[in-house]
PDB file of C-alpha atoms in Angstrom:
ATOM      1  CA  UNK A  56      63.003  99.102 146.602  1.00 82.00           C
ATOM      2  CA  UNK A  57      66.763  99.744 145.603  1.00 84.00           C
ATOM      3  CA  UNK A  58      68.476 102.969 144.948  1.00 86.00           C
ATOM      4  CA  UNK A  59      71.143 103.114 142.534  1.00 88.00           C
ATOM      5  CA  UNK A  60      73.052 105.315 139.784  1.00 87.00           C
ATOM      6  CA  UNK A  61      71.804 106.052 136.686  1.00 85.00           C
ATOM      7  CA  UNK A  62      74.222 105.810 134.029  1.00 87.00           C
ATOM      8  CA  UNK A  63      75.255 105.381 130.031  1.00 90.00           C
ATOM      9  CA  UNK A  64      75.079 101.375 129.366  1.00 90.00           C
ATOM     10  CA  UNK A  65      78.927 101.601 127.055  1.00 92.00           C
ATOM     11  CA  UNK A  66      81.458 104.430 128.989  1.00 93.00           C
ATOM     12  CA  UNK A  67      84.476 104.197 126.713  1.00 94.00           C
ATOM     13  CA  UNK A  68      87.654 105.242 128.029  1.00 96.00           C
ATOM     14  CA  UNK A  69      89.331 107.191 124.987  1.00 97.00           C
ATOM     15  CA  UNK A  70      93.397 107.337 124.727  1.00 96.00           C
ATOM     16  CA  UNK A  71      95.789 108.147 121.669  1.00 96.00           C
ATOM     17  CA  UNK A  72      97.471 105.390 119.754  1.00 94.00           C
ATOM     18  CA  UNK A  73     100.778 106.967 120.381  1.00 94.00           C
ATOM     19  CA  UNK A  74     102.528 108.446 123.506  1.00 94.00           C
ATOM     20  CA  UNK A  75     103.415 112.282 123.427  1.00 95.00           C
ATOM     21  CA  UNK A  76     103.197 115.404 125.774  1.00 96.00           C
ATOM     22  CA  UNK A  77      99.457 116.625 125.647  1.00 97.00           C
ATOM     23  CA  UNK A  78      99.261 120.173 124.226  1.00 97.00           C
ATOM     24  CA  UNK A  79      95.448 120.891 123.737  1.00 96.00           C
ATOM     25  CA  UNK A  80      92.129 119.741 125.528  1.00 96.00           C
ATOM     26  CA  UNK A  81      88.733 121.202 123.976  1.00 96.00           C
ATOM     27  CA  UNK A  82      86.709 119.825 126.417  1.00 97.00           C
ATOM     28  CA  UNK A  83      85.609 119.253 130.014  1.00 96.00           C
ATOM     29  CA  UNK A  84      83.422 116.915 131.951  1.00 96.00           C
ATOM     30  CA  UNK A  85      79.975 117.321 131.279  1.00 94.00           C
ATOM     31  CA  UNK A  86      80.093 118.729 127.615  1.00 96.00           C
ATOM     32  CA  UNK A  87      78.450 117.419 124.928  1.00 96.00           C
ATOM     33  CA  UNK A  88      80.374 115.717 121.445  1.00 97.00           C
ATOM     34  CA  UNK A  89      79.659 114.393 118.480  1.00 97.00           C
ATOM     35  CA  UNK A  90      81.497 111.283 117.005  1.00 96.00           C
ATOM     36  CA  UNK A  91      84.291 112.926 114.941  1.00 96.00           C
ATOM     37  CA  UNK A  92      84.541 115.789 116.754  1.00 97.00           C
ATOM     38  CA  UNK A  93      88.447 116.747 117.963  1.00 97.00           C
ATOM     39  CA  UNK A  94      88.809 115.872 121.852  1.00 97.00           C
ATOM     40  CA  UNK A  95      92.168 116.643 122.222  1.00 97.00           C
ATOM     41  CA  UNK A  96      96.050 116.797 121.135  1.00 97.00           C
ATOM     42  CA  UNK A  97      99.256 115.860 121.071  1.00 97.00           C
ATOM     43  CA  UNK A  98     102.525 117.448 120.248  1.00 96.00           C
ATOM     44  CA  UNK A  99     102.569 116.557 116.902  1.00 93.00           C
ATOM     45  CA  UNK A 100     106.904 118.029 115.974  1.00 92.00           C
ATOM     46  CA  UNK A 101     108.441 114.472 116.572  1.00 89.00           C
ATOM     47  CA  UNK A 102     105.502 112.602 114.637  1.00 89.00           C
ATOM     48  CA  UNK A 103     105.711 114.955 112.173  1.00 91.00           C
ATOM     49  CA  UNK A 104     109.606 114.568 111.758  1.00 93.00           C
ATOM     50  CA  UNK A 105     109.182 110.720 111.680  1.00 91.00           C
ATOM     51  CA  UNK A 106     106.279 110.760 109.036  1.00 93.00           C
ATOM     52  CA  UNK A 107     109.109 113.434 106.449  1.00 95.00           C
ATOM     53  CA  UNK A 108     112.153 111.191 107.496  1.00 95.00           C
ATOM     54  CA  UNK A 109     110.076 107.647 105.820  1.00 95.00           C
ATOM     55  CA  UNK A 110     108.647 110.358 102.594  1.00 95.00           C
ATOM     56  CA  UNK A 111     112.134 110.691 102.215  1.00 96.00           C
ATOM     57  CA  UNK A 112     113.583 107.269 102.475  1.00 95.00           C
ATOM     58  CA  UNK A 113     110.513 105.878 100.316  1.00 95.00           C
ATOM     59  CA  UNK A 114     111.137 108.522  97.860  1.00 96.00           C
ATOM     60  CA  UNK A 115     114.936 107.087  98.065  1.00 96.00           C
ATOM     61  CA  UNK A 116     113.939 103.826  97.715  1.00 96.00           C
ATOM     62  CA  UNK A 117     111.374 104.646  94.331  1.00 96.00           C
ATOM     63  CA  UNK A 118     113.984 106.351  92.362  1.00 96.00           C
ATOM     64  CA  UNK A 119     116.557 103.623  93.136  1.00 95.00           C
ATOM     65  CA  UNK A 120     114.158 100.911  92.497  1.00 95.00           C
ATOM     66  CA  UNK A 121     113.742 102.872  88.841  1.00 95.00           C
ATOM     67  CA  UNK A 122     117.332 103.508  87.815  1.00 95.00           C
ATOM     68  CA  UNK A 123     117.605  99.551  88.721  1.00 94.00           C
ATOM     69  CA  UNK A 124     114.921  99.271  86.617  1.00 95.00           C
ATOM     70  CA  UNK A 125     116.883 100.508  83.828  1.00 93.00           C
ATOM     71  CA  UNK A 126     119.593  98.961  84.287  1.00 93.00           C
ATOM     72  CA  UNK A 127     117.757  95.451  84.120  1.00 92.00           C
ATOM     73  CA  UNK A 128     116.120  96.516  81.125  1.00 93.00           C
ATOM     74  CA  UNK A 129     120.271  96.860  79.648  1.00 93.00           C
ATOM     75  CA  UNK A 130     121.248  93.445  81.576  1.00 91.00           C
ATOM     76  CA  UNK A 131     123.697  95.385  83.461  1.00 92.00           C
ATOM     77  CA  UNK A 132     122.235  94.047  86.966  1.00 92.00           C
ATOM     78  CA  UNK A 133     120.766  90.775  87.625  1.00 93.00           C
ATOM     79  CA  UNK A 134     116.631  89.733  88.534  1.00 93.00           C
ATOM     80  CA  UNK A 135     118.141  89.153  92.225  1.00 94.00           C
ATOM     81  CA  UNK A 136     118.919  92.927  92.370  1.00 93.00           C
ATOM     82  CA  UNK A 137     116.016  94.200  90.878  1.00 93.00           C
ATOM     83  CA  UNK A 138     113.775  92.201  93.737  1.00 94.00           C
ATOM     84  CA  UNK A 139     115.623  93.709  95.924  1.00 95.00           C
ATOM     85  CA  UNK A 140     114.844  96.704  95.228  1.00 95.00           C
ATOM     86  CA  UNK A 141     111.350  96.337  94.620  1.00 95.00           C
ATOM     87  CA  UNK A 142     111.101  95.081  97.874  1.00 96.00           C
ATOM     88  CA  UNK A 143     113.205  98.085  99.694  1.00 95.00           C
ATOM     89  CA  UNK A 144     110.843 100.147  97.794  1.00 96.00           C
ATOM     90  CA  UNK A 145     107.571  97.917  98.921  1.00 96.00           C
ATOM     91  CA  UNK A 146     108.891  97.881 102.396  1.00 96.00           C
ATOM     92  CA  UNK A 147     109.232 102.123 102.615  1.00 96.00           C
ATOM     93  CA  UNK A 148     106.335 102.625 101.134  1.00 96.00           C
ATOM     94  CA  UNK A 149     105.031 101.167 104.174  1.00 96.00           C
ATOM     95  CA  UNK A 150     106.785 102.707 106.360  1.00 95.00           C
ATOM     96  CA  UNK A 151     105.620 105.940 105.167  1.00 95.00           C
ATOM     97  CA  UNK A 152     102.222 105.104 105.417  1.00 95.00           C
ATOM     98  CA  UNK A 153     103.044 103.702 109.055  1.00 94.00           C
ATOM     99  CA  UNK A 154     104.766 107.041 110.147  1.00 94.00           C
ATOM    100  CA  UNK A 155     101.682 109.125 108.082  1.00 93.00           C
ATOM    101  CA  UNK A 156      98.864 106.899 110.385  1.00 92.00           C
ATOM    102  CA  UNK A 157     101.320 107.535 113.229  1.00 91.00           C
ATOM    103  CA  UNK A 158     100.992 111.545 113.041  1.00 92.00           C
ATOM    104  CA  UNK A 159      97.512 111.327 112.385  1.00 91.00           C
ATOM    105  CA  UNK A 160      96.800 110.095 115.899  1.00 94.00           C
ATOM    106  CA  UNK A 161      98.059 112.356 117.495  1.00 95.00           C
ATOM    107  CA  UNK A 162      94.657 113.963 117.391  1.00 96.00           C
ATOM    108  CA  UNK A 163      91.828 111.995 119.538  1.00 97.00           C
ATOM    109  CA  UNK A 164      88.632 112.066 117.901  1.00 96.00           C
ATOM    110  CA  UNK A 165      85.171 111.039 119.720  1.00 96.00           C
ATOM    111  CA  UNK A 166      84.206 107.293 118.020  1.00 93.00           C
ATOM    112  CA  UNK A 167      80.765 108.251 118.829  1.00 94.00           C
ATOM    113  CA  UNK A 168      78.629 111.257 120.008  1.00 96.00           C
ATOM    114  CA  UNK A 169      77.593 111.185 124.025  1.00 96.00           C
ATOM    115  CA  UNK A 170      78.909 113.205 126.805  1.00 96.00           C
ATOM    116  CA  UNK A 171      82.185 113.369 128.787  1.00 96.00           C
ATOM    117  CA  UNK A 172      82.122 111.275 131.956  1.00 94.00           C
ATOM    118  CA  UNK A 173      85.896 112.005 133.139  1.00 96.00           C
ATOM    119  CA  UNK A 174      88.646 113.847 132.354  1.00 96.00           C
ATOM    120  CA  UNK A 175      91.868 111.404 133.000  1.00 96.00           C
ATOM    121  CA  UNK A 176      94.838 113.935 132.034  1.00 96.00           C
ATOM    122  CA  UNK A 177      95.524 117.545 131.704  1.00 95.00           C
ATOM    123  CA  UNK A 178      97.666 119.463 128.859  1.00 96.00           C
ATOM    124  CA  UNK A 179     101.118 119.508 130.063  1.00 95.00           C
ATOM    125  CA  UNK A 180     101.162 115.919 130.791  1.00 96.00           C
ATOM    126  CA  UNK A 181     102.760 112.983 128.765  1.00 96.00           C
ATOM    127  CA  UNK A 182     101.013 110.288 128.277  1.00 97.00           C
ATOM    128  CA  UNK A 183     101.470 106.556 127.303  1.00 96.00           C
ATOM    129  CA  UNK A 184      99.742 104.915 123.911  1.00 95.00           C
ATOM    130  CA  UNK A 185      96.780 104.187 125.255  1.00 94.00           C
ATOM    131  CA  UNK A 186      96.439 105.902 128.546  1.00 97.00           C
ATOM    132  CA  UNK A 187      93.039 106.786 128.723  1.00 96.00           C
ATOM    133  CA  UNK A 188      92.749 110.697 127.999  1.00 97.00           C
ATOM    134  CA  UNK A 189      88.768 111.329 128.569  1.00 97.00           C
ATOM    135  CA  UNK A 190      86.027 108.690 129.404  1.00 96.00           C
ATOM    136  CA  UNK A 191      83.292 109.050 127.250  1.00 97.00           C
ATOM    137  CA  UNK A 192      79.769 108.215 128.582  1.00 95.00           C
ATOM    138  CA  UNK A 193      77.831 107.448 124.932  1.00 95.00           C
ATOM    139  CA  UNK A 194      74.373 108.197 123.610  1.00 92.00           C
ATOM    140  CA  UNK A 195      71.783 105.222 123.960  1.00 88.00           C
ATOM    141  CA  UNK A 196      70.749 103.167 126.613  1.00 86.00           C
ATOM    142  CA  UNK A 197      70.806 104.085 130.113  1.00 87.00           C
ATOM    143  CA  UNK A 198      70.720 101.793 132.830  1.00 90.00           C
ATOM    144  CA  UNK A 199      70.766 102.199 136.810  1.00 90.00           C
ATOM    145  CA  UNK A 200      73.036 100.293 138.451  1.00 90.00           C
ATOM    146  CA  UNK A 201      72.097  98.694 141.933  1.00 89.00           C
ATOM    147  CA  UNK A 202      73.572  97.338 144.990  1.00 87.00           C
ATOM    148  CA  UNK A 203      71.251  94.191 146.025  1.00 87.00           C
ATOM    149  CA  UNK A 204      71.824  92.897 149.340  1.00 86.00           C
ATOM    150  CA  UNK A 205      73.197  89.296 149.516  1.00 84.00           C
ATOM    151  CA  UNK A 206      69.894  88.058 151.038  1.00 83.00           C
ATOM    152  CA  UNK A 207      67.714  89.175 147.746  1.00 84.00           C
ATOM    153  CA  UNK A 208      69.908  87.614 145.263  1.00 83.00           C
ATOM    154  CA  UNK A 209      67.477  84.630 144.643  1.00 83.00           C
ATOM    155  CA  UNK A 210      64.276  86.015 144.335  1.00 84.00           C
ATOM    156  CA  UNK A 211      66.029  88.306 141.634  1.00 87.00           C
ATOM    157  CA  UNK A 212      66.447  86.376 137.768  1.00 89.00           C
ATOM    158  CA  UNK A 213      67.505  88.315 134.210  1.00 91.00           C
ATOM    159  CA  UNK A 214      64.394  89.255 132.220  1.00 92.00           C
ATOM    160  CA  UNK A 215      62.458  90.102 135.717  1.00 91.00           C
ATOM    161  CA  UNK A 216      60.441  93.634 134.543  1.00 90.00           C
ATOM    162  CA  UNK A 217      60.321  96.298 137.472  1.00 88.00           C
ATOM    163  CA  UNK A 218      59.975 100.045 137.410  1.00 88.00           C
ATOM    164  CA  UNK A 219      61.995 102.745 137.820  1.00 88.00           C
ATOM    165  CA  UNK A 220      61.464 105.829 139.563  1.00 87.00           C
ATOM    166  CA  UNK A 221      63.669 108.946 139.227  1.00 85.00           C
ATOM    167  CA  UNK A 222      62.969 110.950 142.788  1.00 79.00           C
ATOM    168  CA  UNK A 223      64.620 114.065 141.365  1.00 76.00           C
ATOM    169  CA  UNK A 224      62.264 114.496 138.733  1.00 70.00           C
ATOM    170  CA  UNK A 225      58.535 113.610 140.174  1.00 68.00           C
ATOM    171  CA  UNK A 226      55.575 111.336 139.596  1.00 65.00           C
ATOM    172  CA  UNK A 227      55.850 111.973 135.948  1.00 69.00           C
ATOM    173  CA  UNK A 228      59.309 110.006 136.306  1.00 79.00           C
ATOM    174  CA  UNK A 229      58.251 106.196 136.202  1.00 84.00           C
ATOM    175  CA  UNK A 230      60.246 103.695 133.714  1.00 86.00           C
ATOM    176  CA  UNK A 231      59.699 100.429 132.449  1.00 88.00           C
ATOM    177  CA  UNK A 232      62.825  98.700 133.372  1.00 90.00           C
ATOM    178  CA  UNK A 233      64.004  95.034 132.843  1.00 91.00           C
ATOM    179  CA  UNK A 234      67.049  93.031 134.771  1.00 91.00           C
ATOM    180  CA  UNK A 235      69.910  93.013 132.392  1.00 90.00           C
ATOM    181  CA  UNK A 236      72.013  91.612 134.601  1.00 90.00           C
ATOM    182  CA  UNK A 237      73.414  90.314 137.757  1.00 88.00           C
ATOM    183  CA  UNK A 238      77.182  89.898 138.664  1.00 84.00           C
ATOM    184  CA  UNK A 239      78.859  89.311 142.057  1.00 78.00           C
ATOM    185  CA  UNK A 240      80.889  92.483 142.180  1.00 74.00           C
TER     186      UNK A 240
END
């Protein structure tokens, strides 16, 4: 007989993509999500200002690459110039799709529905790309994690079936339970 913690078998620890001061968090440990439901926010100005500043350069870039165009069409500029240009334009448009994925995560957005395990930051705070924000405990399997004493380590092997009782919750609280795993930490 072992006691041990109960848990969610995949905790994800959820962060933005991009760094920013955090403005907005809808939820708190213990609630309940669903995957795409909004978690939190970021100041979203300087994103925002990045995302207009590439529109504009790409739009730049589109109506020089079409007057070049022309001009090709007249032989008044050469091929070399019109690749150029195609490829300034190629290159903005992808930085304005960049700088448009960029503002979009400034939102975090469960992956999956489960509940929240920890809360990591509070608004006010700046955070890093990829500081975690919230840790996400997700629907599914459960398993209980156990502390085996040294000593019992070899009469234990993966695939061993046991039972699991849940004291909190009576004699009605019995579960099948199988040994997923064994690691030395």
């Amino acid at each position: 007989r072992y006691s041990g913690e109960v848990r969610a078998r995949h905790e994800t620890t959820l962060g933005f993509r991009v760094g920013g001061k955090l403005v907005e968090r809808r939820v708190d440990v213990g609630m309940r999500v669903t995957a795409g439901q909004v978690l939190a926010r970021l100041d979203p100005a300087d994103a925002l200002l990045t995302a207009g500043q590439a529109e504009a350069n790409r739009a730049l870039a589109a109506a020089e690459l079409q007057r070049t165009q022309e001009l090709r069409q007249k032989n008044f500029v050469s091929q070399a110039a019109l690749d150029a240009k195609e490829t300034t334009a190629r290159a903005t448009e992808a930085q304005a799709q960049l700088a448009k994925n960029q503002a979009g995560y400034t939102t975090l957005i469960a992956d999956a529905a489960g509940v929240v395990a920890a809360v990591l930051a509070e608004p006010g705070q700046v955070v890093a790309a990829g500081q975690g924000v919230l840790r996400l405990a997700r629907d599914g399997g459960r398993e209980v994690a156990i502390a085996v004493p040294e000593a019992h380590l070899a009469g234990l092997k993966i695939g061993a079936g046991g039972t699991a009782h849940l004291w909190a919750a009576g004699a009605a609280a019995d579960y099948r339970a199988v040994l997923r795993e064994l690691t030395p930490v």
